[in-house]
Amino acid sequence: MTTCSERFLSYDDICKRPAFDQNYEISPDNFHKLIGKYSFKERHICQVRTNKGICYQKHNNGWLGVSQEGVEALIGCDCAVNYFSAHDDFIREKNRVNDELDRKEAFEKMSLLLEKKLETASYIVDLEKTAKEVEGKVSEIYNTFPNEVLSFLYDAQRTNNWDVFIDVQKFKTVEDENGESFTQESWVKSKLGKVSTISPSMDLKRLLDNVTDLRKFYNSFATVRPDDLADIKTPKLKKQVKRLGLKDEYAQLIVKYNEEVSAFLKESNMEFLIYVCDSNKEQFLTTQALMRLSGLKAAHSTYIDKRLKSIKDKMEKLFGGDYIRKSVR
């Protein structure tokens, strides 16, 4: 594969070129061709001369052009649009450079993947294995908790509100109009805590399907050699590189979901879910679920009742020992 177009990431690299002159002025009238594109972290002065004068605006991105005199100069991205968009030679050169750079970069990326074929294949297989493990944990969560907890999770995902509110029972002594004292009950709404987020199970299933598809797709490259890439047209090559590049995106998602699951499965987090339940039965089932998810025995109701009571005692201590219930407001 041969190509003459270049991508410049450093202004110093351009300054080292013998034909480059930072004081030269390039214009649509003296434009000849393009060497390549530049993308700098810092901004540098555009060298385009128009009938309105020299640009002198600083740009991060643009083109390295060549005049009819053979001198190289910077064409900033804005000036390329404003003053060269109707220039036939510039348009042809821009398309040529883009095509050559697209192919060159796709070729280099695919060549690197093929050079590390076994490493890449092993990496994707490990991704699929980890994705299965995380998806399995998430499925277990959704299959273990009772309906009222699931309703809370679905609502929280929809509204992005994971707060758990409770009503605290309060008593105070008051006097009636006859001066007789009596005890008056009231309920004060308070925030108990915030449940750690957990993504919908469908998101994990979709990710697992995507990783599995990627593994199958990469397996199709088992017989491809670097020399074979020359026969693959640029659009297809770019598409293949883009698809294989998804492995890093999938890896980041797997880490994210795994961290979510670890935080959600902490006992101190799951205990909040007792107070999203309306009935004693649902509280019992929720306690049973969190015990199972924590790896504890939850086969006998005595153990479950004991654990539920300990959770309630723990939560009520946060409010001075007052009785608390799921907020009805």
GROMACS .gro file of C-alpha atoms in nm:
model
  329
    1MET     CA    1   0.000   0.000   0.000
    2THR     CA    2   0.138   0.341  -0.097
    3THR     CA    3   0.016   0.681   0.012
    4CYS     CA    4   0.165   1.027   0.018
    5SER     CA    5  -0.081   1.201   0.248
    6GLU     CA    6   0.025   1.267   0.606
    7ARG     CA    7  -0.142   1.353   0.936
    8PHE     CA    8   0.052   1.596   1.155
    9LEU     CA    9  -0.002   1.603   1.531
   10SER     CA   10   0.284   1.841   1.612
   11TYR     CA   11   0.358   2.188   1.478
   12ASP     CA   12   0.729   2.118   1.523
   13ASP     CA   13   0.706   1.830   1.276
   14ILE     CA   14   0.575   2.070   1.013
   15CYS     CA   15   0.838   2.334   1.095
   16LYS     CA   16   1.110   2.075   1.025
   17ARG     CA   17   0.991   2.035   0.666
   18PRO     CA   18   1.230   2.217   0.426
   19ALA     CA   19   0.948   2.358   0.211
   20PHE     CA   20   0.747   2.499   0.503
   21ASP     CA   21   0.758   2.877   0.560
   22GLN     CA   22   0.565   3.010   0.859
   23ASN     CA   23   0.571   3.361   0.709
   24TYR     CA   24   0.439   3.259   0.368
   25GLU     CA   25   0.087   3.351   0.253
   26ILE     CA   26  -0.120   3.093   0.067
   27SER     CA   27  -0.441   3.178  -0.119
   28PRO     CA   28  -0.698   3.023  -0.355
   29ASP     CA   29  -0.510   3.195  -0.640
   30ASN     CA   30  -0.170   3.035  -0.573
   31PHE     CA   31  -0.292   2.702  -0.430
   32HIS     CA   32  -0.147   2.388  -0.591
   33LYS     CA   33  -0.208   2.080  -0.372
   34LEU     CA   34  -0.230   1.940  -0.017
   35ILE     CA   35   0.030   1.746   0.176
   36GLY     CA   36  -0.204   1.636   0.454
   37LYS     CA   37  -0.406   1.736   0.761
   38TYR     CA   38  -0.297   1.873   1.097
   39SER     CA   39  -0.450   1.837   1.442
   40PHE     CA   40  -0.261   2.021   1.715
   41LYS     CA   41  -0.327   2.045   2.088
   42GLU     CA   42  -0.215   2.408   2.071
   43ARG     CA   43  -0.343   2.672   1.827
   44HIS     CA   44  -0.133   2.815   1.544
   45ILE     CA   45  -0.181   3.102   1.300
   46CYS     CA   46  -0.355   3.034   0.970
   47GLN     CA   47  -0.152   3.158   0.670
   48VAL     CA   48  -0.437   3.214   0.424
   49ARG     CA   49  -0.441   3.541   0.226
   50THR     CA   50  -0.775   3.659   0.087
   51ASN     CA   51  -0.898   3.981  -0.072
   52LYS     CA   52  -0.976   4.090   0.285
   53GLY     CA   53  -0.619   4.040   0.399
   54ILE     CA   54  -0.420   3.776   0.585
   55CYS     CA   55  -0.622   3.558   0.825
   56TYR     CA   56  -0.388   3.543   1.126
   57GLN     CA   57  -0.655   3.353   1.323
   58LYS     CA   58  -0.525   3.062   1.528
   59HIS     CA   59  -0.659   2.710   1.465
   60ASN     CA   60  -0.603   2.364   1.610
   61ASN     CA   61  -0.705   2.186   1.292
   62GLY     CA   62  -0.658   2.238   0.923
   63TRP     CA   63  -0.456   2.145   0.618
   64LEU     CA   64  -0.093   2.170   0.511
   65GLY     CA   65  -0.108   2.318   0.162
   66VAL     CA   66   0.147   2.376  -0.113
   67SER     CA   67   0.151   2.681  -0.338
   68GLN     CA   68   0.232   2.685  -0.707
   69GLU     CA   69   0.578   2.804  -0.603
   70GLY     CA   70   0.626   2.486  -0.398
   71VAL     CA   71   0.606   2.658  -0.058
   72GLU     CA   72   0.412   2.488   0.223
   73ALA     CA   73   0.178   2.680   0.455
   74LEU     CA   74  -0.107   2.622   0.700
   75ILE     CA   75  -0.469   2.647   0.589
   76GLY     CA   76  -0.691   2.671   0.896
   77CYS     CA   77  -1.012   2.470   0.906
   78ASP     CA   78  -1.236   2.779   0.901
   79CYS     CA   79  -1.056   2.939   0.608
   80ALA     CA   80  -1.071   2.609   0.419
   81VAL     CA   81  -1.449   2.626   0.445
   82ASN     CA   82  -1.484   3.001   0.389
   83TYR     CA   83  -1.240   3.054   0.102
   84PHE     CA   84  -1.159   2.716  -0.058
   85SER     CA   85  -1.497   2.539  -0.059
   86ALA     CA   86  -1.560   2.645  -0.422
   87HIS     CA   87  -1.203   2.573  -0.535
   88ASP     CA   88  -1.214   2.260  -0.753
   89ASP     CA   89  -0.847   2.170  -0.704
   90PHE     CA   90  -0.874   2.209  -0.328
   91ILE     CA   91  -1.189   1.994  -0.314
   92ARG     CA   92  -1.021   1.718  -0.516
   93GLU     CA   93  -0.712   1.735  -0.298
   94LYS     CA   94  -0.916   1.733   0.022
   95ASN     CA   95  -1.106   1.424  -0.090
   96ARG     CA   96  -0.783   1.254  -0.193
   97VAL     CA   97  -0.613   1.326   0.140
   98ASN     CA   98  -0.915   1.210   0.339
   99ASP     CA   99  -0.938   0.887   0.139
  100GLU     CA  100  -0.567   0.814   0.167
  101LEU     CA  101  -0.552   0.887   0.539
  102ASP     CA  102  -0.864   0.682   0.605
  103ARG     CA  103  -0.712   0.384   0.429
  104LYS     CA  104  -0.367   0.430   0.576
  105GLU     CA  105  -0.498   0.450   0.934
  106ALA     CA  106  -0.745   0.164   0.890
  107PHE     CA  107  -0.471  -0.047   0.731
  108GLU     CA  108  -0.230   0.022   1.018
  109LYS     CA  109  -0.490  -0.060   1.284
  110MET     CA  110  -0.596  -0.382   1.115
  111SER     CA  111  -0.235  -0.485   1.056
  112LEU     CA  112  -0.163  -0.439   1.426
  113LEU     CA  113  -0.465  -0.652   1.518
  114LEU     CA  114  -0.352  -0.927   1.282
  115GLU     CA  115   0.004  -0.916   1.414
  116LYS     CA  116  -0.140  -0.978   1.760
  117LYS     CA  117  -0.406  -1.219   1.637
  118LEU     CA  118  -0.376  -1.468   1.922
  119GLU     CA  119  -0.357  -1.197   2.189
  120THR     CA  120  -0.661  -1.019   2.048
  121ALA     CA  121  -0.858  -1.343   2.021
  122SER     CA  122  -0.773  -1.432   2.382
  123TYR     CA  123  -0.869  -1.082   2.495
  124ILE     CA  124  -1.212  -1.105   2.331
  125VAL     CA  125  -1.272  -1.456   2.471
  126ASP     CA  126  -1.191  -1.326   2.819
  127LEU     CA  127  -1.430  -1.035   2.763
  128GLU     CA  128  -1.708  -1.276   2.676
  129LYS     CA  129  -1.635  -1.489   2.983
  130THR     CA  130  -1.642  -1.187   3.214
  131ALA     CA  131  -1.957  -1.052   3.049
  132LYS     CA  132  -2.129  -1.386   3.110
  133GLU     CA  133  -2.029  -1.378   3.476
  134VAL     CA  134  -2.156  -1.024   3.529
  135GLU     CA  135  -2.477  -1.091   3.334
  136GLY     CA  136  -2.531  -1.400   3.549
  137LYS     CA  137  -2.499  -1.197   3.869
  138VAL     CA  138  -2.744  -0.935   3.744
  139SER     CA  139  -2.994  -1.200   3.634
  140GLU     CA  140  -2.970  -1.359   3.979
  141ILE     CA  141  -3.051  -1.024   4.143
  142TYR     CA  142  -3.363  -0.974   3.932
  143ASN     CA  143  -3.471  -1.337   3.969
  144THR     CA  144  -3.429  -1.338   4.349
  145PHE     CA  145  -3.593  -1.018   4.474
  146PRO     CA  146  -3.974  -1.002   4.509
  147ASN     CA  147  -4.207  -0.787   4.298
  148GLU     CA  148  -4.217  -0.477   4.519
  149VAL     CA  149  -3.838  -0.448   4.516
  150LEU     CA  150  -3.834  -0.499   4.139
  151SER     CA  151  -4.094  -0.224   4.100
  152PHE     CA  152  -3.872   0.010   4.300
  153LEU     CA  153  -3.569  -0.077   4.084
  154TYR     CA  154  -3.759  -0.023   3.759
  155ASP     CA  155  -3.897   0.312   3.879
  156ALA     CA  156  -3.552   0.420   4.000
  157GLN     CA  157  -3.399   0.336   3.662
  158ARG     CA  158  -3.671   0.532   3.485
  159THR     CA  159  -3.653   0.840   3.712
  160ASN     CA  160  -3.289   0.812   3.823
  161ASN     CA  161  -3.412   0.851   4.181
  162TRP     CA  162  -3.269   0.584   4.411
  163ASP     CA  163  -3.360   0.748   4.743
  164VAL     CA  164  -3.550   0.545   5.002
  165PHE     CA  165  -3.785   0.743   5.226
  166ILE     CA  166  -3.948   0.627   5.545
  167ASP     CA  167  -4.201   0.766   5.794
  168VAL     CA  168  -4.079   0.798   6.152
  169GLN     CA  169  -4.338   0.750   6.425
  170LYS     CA  170  -4.340   1.033   6.679
  171PHE     CA  171  -4.543   1.082   6.998
  172LYS     CA  172  -4.596   1.398   7.196
  173THR     CA  173  -4.813   1.494   7.489
  174VAL     CA  174  -5.069   1.767   7.425
  175GLU     CA  175  -5.362   1.915   7.615
  176ASP     CA  176  -5.718   1.932   7.491
  177GLU     CA  177  -5.948   2.230   7.536
  178ASN     CA  178  -6.035   2.103   7.884
  179GLY     CA  179  -5.673   2.097   7.988
  180GLU     CA  180  -5.651   1.720   7.991
  181SER     CA  181  -5.332   1.565   7.859
  182PHE     CA  182  -5.322   1.295   7.593
  183THR     CA  183  -5.066   1.140   7.363
  184GLN     CA  184  -5.072   1.245   6.999
  185GLU     CA  185  -4.916   1.034   6.723
  186SER     CA  186  -4.755   1.179   6.409
  187TRP     CA  187  -4.546   1.050   6.123
  188VAL     CA  188  -4.246   1.244   5.996
  189LYS     CA  189  -4.113   1.171   5.648
  190SER     CA  190  -3.735   1.121   5.643
  191LYS     CA  191  -3.471   0.993   5.405
  192LEU     CA  192  -3.333   0.655   5.505
  193GLY     CA  193  -3.064   0.627   5.241
  194LYS     CA  194  -2.985   0.582   4.875
  195VAL     CA  195  -2.973   0.247   4.700
  196SER     CA  196  -2.672   0.186   4.476
  197THR     CA  197  -2.770   0.187   4.111
  198ILE     CA  198  -2.814  -0.132   3.915
  199SER     CA  199  -2.864  -0.138   3.539
  200PRO     CA  200  -3.155  -0.316   3.368
  201SER     CA  201  -3.089  -0.684   3.302
  202MET     CA  202  -3.161  -0.622   2.933
  203ASP     CA  203  -2.855  -0.394   2.913
  204LEU     CA  204  -2.633  -0.678   3.033
  205LYS     CA  205  -2.791  -0.929   2.797
  206ARG     CA  206  -2.743  -0.688   2.507
  207LEU     CA  207  -2.378  -0.635   2.601
  208LEU     CA  208  -2.319  -1.010   2.625
  209ASP     CA  209  -2.479  -1.061   2.283
  210ASN     CA  210  -2.259  -0.786   2.137
  211VAL     CA  211  -1.941  -0.938   2.281
  212THR     CA  212  -2.040  -1.283   2.155
  213ASP     CA  213  -2.104  -1.140   1.808
  214LEU     CA  214  -1.766  -0.965   1.819
  215ARG     CA  215  -1.592  -1.290   1.912
  216LYS     CA  216  -1.758  -1.471   1.620
  217PHE     CA  217  -1.674  -1.181   1.388
  218TYR     CA  218  -1.308  -1.187   1.490
  219ASN     CA  219  -1.292  -1.563   1.441
  220SER     CA  220  -1.366  -1.500   1.074
  221PHE     CA  221  -1.022  -1.334   1.053
  222ALA     CA  222  -0.844  -1.655   1.151
  223THR     CA  223  -0.719  -1.712   0.796
  224VAL     CA  224  -0.661  -1.347   0.701
  225ARG     CA  225  -0.300  -1.237   0.656
  226PRO     CA  226  -0.163  -0.880   0.649
  227ASP     CA  227  -0.093  -0.922   0.276
  228ASP     CA  228  -0.465  -0.986   0.218
  229LEU     CA  229  -0.561  -0.639   0.341
  230ALA     CA  230  -0.457  -0.476   0.014
  231ASP     CA  231  -0.753  -0.644  -0.157
  232ILE     CA  232  -1.010  -0.508   0.091
  233LYS     CA  233  -1.172  -0.184  -0.019
  234THR     CA  234  -1.140   0.113   0.216
  235PRO     CA  235  -1.508   0.141   0.326
  236LYS     CA  236  -1.517  -0.227   0.425
  237LEU     CA  237  -1.178  -0.206   0.594
  238LYS     CA  238  -1.287   0.099   0.797
  239LYS     CA  239  -1.607  -0.078   0.898
  240GLN     CA  240  -1.416  -0.385   1.013
  241VAL     CA  241  -1.167  -0.178   1.212
  242LYS     CA  242  -1.447   0.019   1.375
  243ARG     CA  243  -1.629  -0.298   1.472
  244LEU     CA  244  -1.320  -0.462   1.618
  245GLY     CA  245  -1.242  -0.139   1.801
  246LEU     CA  246  -1.561  -0.190   2.000
  247LYS     CA  247  -1.374  -0.440   2.218
  248ASP     CA  248  -1.232  -0.156   2.427
  249GLU     CA  249  -1.574   0.007   2.464
  250TYR     CA  250  -1.723  -0.325   2.570
  251ALA     CA  251  -1.441  -0.379   2.819
  252GLN     CA  252  -1.517  -0.043   2.983
  253LEU     CA  253  -1.887  -0.128   3.004
  254ILE     CA  254  -1.809  -0.464   3.165
  255VAL     CA  255  -1.596  -0.291   3.429
  256LYS     CA  256  -1.876  -0.039   3.491
  257TYR     CA  257  -2.144  -0.306   3.530
  258ASN     CA  258  -1.921  -0.523   3.749
  259GLU     CA  259  -1.857  -0.229   3.983
  260GLU     CA  260  -2.233  -0.161   3.990
  261VAL     CA  261  -2.308  -0.519   4.089
  262SER     CA  262  -2.040  -0.524   4.361
  263ALA     CA  263  -2.177  -0.204   4.516
  264PHE     CA  264  -2.538  -0.321   4.491
  265LEU     CA  265  -2.469  -0.659   4.654
  266LYS     CA  266  -2.325  -0.504   4.970
  267GLU     CA  267  -2.551  -0.607   5.258
  268SER     CA  268  -2.569  -0.250   5.389
  269ASN     CA  269  -2.707  -0.143   5.052
  270MET     CA  270  -2.961  -0.422   5.006
  271GLU     CA  271  -3.096  -0.368   5.359
  272PHE     CA  272  -3.250  -0.038   5.244
  273LEU     CA  273  -3.480  -0.240   5.019
  274ILE     CA  274  -3.672  -0.369   5.322
  275TYR     CA  275  -3.831  -0.025   5.335
  276VAL     CA  276  -3.957  -0.017   4.979
  277CYS     CA  277  -4.197  -0.301   5.068
  278ASP     CA  278  -4.560  -0.247   5.173
  279SER     CA  279  -4.629  -0.580   5.340
  280ASN     CA  280  -4.465  -0.803   5.599
  281LYS     CA  281  -4.461  -1.082   5.343
  282GLU     CA  282  -4.263  -0.874   5.093
  283GLN     CA  283  -4.021  -0.768   5.368
  284PHE     CA  284  -3.973  -1.135   5.455
  285LEU     CA  285  -3.910  -1.228   5.091
  286THR     CA  286  -3.671  -0.934   5.050
  287THR     CA  287  -3.475  -1.044   5.356
  288GLN     CA  288  -3.464  -1.398   5.222
  289ALA     CA  289  -3.337  -1.265   4.889
  290LEU     CA  290  -3.059  -1.052   5.035
  291MET     CA  291  -2.947  -1.345   5.252
  292ARG     CA  292  -2.925  -1.572   4.949
  293LEU     CA  293  -2.743  -1.308   4.745
  294SER     CA  294  -2.499  -1.265   5.035
  295GLY     CA  295  -2.430  -1.639   5.039
  296LEU     CA  296  -2.611  -1.700   5.370
  297LYS     CA  297  -2.851  -1.982   5.453
  298ALA     CA  298  -3.209  -1.868   5.402
  299ALA     CA  299  -3.401  -2.196   5.404
  300HIS     CA  300  -3.569  -2.169   5.745
  301SER     CA  301  -3.816  -1.892   5.834
  302THR     CA  302  -3.669  -1.861   6.184
  303TYR     CA  303  -3.334  -1.744   6.045
  304ILE     CA  304  -3.504  -1.506   5.805
  305ASP     CA  305  -3.729  -1.354   6.074
  306LYS     CA  306  -3.429  -1.309   6.301
  307ARG     CA  307  -3.233  -1.133   6.027
  308LEU     CA  308  -3.530  -0.910   5.938
  309LYS     CA  309  -3.566  -0.804   6.302
  310SER     CA  310  -3.195  -0.724   6.327
  311ILE     CA  311  -3.217  -0.507   6.014
  312LYS     CA  312  -3.518  -0.318   6.150
  313ASP     CA  313  -3.347  -0.266   6.486
  314LYS     CA  314  -3.039  -0.135   6.308
  315MET     CA  315  -3.238   0.110   6.096
  316GLU     CA  316  -3.452   0.232   6.387
  317LYS     CA  317  -3.138   0.310   6.588
  318LEU     CA  318  -3.059   0.567   6.318
  319PHE     CA  319  -3.373   0.752   6.429
  320GLY     CA  320  -3.329   0.728   6.802
  321GLY     CA  321  -3.508   0.394   6.831
  322ASP     CA  322  -3.836   0.528   6.692
  323TYR     CA  323  -4.048   0.293   6.484
  324ILE     CA  324  -4.012   0.347   6.110
  325ARG     CA  325  -4.206   0.223   5.808
  326LYS     CA  326  -4.206   0.269   5.432
  327SER     CA  327  -4.315   0.625   5.357
  328VAL     CA  328  -4.675   0.646   5.242
  329ARG     CA  329  -4.634   1.000   5.111
   0.00000   0.00000   0.00000
